[in-house]
PDB file of C-alpha atoms in Angstrom:
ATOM      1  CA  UNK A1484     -25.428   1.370   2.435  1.00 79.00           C
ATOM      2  CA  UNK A1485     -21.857   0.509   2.458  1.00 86.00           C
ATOM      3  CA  UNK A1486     -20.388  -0.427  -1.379  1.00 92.00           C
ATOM      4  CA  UNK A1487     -16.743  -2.063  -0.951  1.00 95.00           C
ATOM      5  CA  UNK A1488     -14.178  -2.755  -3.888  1.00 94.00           C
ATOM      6  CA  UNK A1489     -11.663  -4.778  -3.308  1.00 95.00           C
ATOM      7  CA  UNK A1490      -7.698  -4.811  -5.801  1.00 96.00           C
ATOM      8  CA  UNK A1491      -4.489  -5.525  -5.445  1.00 97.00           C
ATOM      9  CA  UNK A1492      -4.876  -9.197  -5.619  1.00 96.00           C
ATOM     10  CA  UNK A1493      -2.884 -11.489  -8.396  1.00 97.00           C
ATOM     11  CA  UNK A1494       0.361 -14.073  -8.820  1.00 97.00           C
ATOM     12  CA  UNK A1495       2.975 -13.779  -7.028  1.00 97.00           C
ATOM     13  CA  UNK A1496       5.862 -16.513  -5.820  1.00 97.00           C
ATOM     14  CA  UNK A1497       6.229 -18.342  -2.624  1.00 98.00           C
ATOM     15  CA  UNK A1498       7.964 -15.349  -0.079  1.00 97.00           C
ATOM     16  CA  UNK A1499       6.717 -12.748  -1.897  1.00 98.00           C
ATOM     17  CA  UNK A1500       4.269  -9.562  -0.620  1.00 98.00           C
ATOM     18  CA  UNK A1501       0.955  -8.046  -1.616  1.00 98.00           C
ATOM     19  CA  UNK A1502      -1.126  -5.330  -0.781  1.00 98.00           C
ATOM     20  CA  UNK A1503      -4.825  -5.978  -0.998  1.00 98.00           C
ATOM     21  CA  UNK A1504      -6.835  -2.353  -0.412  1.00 97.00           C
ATOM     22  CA  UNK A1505     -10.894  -2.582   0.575  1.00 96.00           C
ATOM     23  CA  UNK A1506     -12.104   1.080  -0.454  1.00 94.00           C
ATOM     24  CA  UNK A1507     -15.765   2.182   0.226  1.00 89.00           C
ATOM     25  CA  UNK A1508     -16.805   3.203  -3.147  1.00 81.00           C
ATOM     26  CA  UNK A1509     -17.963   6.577  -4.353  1.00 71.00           C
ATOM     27  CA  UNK A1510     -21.218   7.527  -2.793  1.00 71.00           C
ATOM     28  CA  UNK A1511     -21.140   5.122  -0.237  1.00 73.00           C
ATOM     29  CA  UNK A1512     -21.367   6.030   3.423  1.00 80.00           C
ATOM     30  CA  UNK A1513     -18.179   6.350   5.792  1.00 87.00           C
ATOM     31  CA  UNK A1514     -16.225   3.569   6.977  1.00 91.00           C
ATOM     32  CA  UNK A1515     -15.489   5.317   9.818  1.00 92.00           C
ATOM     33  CA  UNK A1516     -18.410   3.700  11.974  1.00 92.00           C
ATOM     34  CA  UNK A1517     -17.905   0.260  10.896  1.00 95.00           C
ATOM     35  CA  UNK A1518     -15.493  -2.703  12.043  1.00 97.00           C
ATOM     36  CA  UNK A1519     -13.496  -3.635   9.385  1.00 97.00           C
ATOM     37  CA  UNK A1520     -12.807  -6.921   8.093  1.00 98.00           C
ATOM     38  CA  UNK A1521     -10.253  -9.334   5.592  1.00 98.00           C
ATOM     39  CA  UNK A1522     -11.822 -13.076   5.200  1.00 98.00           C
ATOM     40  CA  UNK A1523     -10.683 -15.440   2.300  1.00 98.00           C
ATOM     41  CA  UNK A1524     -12.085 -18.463   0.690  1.00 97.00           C
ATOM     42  CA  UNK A1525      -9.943 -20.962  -0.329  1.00 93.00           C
ATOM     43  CA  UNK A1526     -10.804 -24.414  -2.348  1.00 87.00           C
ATOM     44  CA  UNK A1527     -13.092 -25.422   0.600  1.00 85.00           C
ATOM     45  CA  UNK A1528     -16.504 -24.424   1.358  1.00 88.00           C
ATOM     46  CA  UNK A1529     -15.630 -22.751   4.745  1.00 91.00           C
ATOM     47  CA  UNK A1530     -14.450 -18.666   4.119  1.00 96.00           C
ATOM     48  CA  UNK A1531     -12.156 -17.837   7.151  1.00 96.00           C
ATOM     49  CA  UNK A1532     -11.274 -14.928   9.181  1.00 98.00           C
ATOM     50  CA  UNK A1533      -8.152 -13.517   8.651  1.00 98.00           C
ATOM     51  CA  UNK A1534      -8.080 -10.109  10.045  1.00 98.00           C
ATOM     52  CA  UNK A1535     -10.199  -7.510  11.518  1.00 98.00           C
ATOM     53  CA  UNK A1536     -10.091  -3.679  12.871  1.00 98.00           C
ATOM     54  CA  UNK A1537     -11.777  -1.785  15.295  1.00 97.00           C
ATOM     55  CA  UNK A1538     -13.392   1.646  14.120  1.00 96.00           C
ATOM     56  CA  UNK A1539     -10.378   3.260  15.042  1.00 94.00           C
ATOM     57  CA  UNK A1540      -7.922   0.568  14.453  1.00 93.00           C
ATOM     58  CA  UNK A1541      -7.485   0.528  18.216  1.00 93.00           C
ATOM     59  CA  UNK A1542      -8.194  -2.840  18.200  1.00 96.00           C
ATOM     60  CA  UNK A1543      -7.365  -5.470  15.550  1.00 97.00           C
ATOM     61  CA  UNK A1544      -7.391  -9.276  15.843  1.00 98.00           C
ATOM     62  CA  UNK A1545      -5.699 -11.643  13.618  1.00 98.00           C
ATOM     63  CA  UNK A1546      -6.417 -15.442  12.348  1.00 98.00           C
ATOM     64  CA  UNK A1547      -3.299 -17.760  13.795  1.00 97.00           C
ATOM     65  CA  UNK A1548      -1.994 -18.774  10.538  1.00 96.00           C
ATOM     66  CA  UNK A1549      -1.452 -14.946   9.588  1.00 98.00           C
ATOM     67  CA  UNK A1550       0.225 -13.440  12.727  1.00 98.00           C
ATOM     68  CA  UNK A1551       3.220 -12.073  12.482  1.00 97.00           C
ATOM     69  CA  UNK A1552       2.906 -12.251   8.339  1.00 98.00           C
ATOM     70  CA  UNK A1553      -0.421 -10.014   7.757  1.00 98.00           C
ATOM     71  CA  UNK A1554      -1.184  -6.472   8.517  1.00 98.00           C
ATOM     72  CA  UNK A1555      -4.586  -4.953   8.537  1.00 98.00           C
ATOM     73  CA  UNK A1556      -4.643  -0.888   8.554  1.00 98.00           C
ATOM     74  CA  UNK A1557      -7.295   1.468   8.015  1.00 97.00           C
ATOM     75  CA  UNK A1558      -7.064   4.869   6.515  1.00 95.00           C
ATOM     76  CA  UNK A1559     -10.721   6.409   7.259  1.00 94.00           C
ATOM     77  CA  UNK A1560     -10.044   9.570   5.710  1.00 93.00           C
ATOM     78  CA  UNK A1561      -9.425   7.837   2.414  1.00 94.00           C
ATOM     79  CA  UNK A1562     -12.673   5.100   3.336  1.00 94.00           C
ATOM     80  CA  UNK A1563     -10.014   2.679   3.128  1.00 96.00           C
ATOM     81  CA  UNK A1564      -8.793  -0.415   4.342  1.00 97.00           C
ATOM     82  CA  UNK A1565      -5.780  -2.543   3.691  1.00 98.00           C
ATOM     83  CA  UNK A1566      -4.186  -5.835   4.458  1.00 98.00           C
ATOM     84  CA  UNK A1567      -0.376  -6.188   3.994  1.00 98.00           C
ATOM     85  CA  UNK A1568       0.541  -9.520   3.097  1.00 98.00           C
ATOM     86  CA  UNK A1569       4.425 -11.120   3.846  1.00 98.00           C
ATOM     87  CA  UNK A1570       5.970 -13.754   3.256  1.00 98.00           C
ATOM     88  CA  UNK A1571       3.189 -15.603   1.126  1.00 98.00           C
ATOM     89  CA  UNK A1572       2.997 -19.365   0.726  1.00 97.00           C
ATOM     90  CA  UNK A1573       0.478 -21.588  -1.016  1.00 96.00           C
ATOM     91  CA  UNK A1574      -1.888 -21.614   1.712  1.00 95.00           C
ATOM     92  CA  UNK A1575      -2.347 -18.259   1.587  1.00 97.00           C
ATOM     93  CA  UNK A1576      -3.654 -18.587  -1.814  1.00 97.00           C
ATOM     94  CA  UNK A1577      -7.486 -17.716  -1.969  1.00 97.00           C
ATOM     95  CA  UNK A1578      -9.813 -15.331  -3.036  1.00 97.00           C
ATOM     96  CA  UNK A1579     -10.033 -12.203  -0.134  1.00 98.00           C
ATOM     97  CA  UNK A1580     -12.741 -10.399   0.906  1.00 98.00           C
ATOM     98  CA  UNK A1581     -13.390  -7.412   2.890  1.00 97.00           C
ATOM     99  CA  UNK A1582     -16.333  -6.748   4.959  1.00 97.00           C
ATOM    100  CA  UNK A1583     -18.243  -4.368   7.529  1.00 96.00           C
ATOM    101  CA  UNK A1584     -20.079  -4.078  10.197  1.00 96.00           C
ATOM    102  CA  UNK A1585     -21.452  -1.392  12.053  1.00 94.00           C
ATOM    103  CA  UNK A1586     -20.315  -0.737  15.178  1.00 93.00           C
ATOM    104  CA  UNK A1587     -21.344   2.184  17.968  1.00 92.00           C
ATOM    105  CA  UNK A1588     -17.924   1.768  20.056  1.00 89.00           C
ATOM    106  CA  UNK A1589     -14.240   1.838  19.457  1.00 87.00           C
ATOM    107  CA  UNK A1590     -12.951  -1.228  20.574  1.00 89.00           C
ATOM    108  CA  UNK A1591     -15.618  -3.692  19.230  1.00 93.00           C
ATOM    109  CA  UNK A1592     -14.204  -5.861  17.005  1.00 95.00           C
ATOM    110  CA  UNK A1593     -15.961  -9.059  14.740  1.00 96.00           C
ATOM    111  CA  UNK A1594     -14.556 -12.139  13.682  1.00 97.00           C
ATOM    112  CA  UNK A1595     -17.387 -14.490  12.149  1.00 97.00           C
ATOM    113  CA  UNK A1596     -18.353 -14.222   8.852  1.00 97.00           C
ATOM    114  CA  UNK A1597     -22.428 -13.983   9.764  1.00 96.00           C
ATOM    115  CA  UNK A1598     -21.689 -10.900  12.168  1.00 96.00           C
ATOM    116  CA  UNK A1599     -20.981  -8.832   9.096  1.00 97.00           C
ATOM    117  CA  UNK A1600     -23.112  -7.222   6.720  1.00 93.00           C
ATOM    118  CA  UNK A1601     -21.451  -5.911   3.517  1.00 95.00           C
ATOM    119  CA  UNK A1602     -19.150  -7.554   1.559  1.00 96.00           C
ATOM    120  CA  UNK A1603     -17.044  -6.680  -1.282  1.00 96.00           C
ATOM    121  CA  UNK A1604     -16.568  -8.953  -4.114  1.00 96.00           C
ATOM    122  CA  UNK A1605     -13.442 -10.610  -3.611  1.00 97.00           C
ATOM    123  CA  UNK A1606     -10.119 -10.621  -4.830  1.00 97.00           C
ATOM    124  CA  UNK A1607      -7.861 -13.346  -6.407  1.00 97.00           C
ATOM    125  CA  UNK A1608      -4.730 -14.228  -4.613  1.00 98.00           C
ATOM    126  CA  UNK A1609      -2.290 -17.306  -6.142  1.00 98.00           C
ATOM    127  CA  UNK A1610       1.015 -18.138  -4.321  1.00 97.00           C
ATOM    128  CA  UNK A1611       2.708 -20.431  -6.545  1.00 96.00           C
ATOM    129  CA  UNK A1612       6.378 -21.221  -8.077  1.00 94.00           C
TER     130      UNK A1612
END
């Protein structure tokens, strides 16, 4: 059973950065054998990938509209994953989730939200002036 907690969300002005961190919570089993994953939910119904990583982080796929802006890392020794936000805007704001998904081989990587199996419970993100 995988148990993921999700911070670092809150307000912050159009520009600015955030750090969100995904850790597997005490007790809980390794991340190490699961693909990692950021989605967010904004006003609509529809949560949305944003960024995923491979067991290893040898693979990681982003969402368009974060390229070049978002970076997802994992740190399995610490059962944790982050996503480094830049350059914010209002779009970004939403409430972000992590997720995984087990996976037997390095390189697999997940991008739709019914492929994964845990979730955390989501943290608050507001871009606005």
């Amino acid at each position: 059973q995988v148990q993921l907690v999700e911070s670092g969300g809150g307000l912050v002005q159009p520009g600015a950065s955030l750090r969100l961190s995904c850790a597997g919570s005490r007790g809980t089993v390794s991340i190490s054998n699961y693909v990692m994953g950021w989605f967010r939910q904004g006003p609509g119904p529809e949560r949305e990938f944003v960024a995923a990583a491979s067991r290893r982080g040898s693979t990681i796929e982003y969402a368009d509209s974060v390229k070049g802006r978002f970076t997802i890392s994992r740190d399995n020794a610490k059962n944790t994953v982050y996503l480094q936000m830049n350059s914010l805007n209002a779009e970004d704001t939403a409430v972000y989730y992590c997720a995984a998904k087990r996976a037997y081989f390095d390189g697999t990587i997940y991008k739709r939200t019914n492929e994964y199996n845990y979730w955390g419970q989501g943290t608050q993100v507001t871009v606005s002036s």
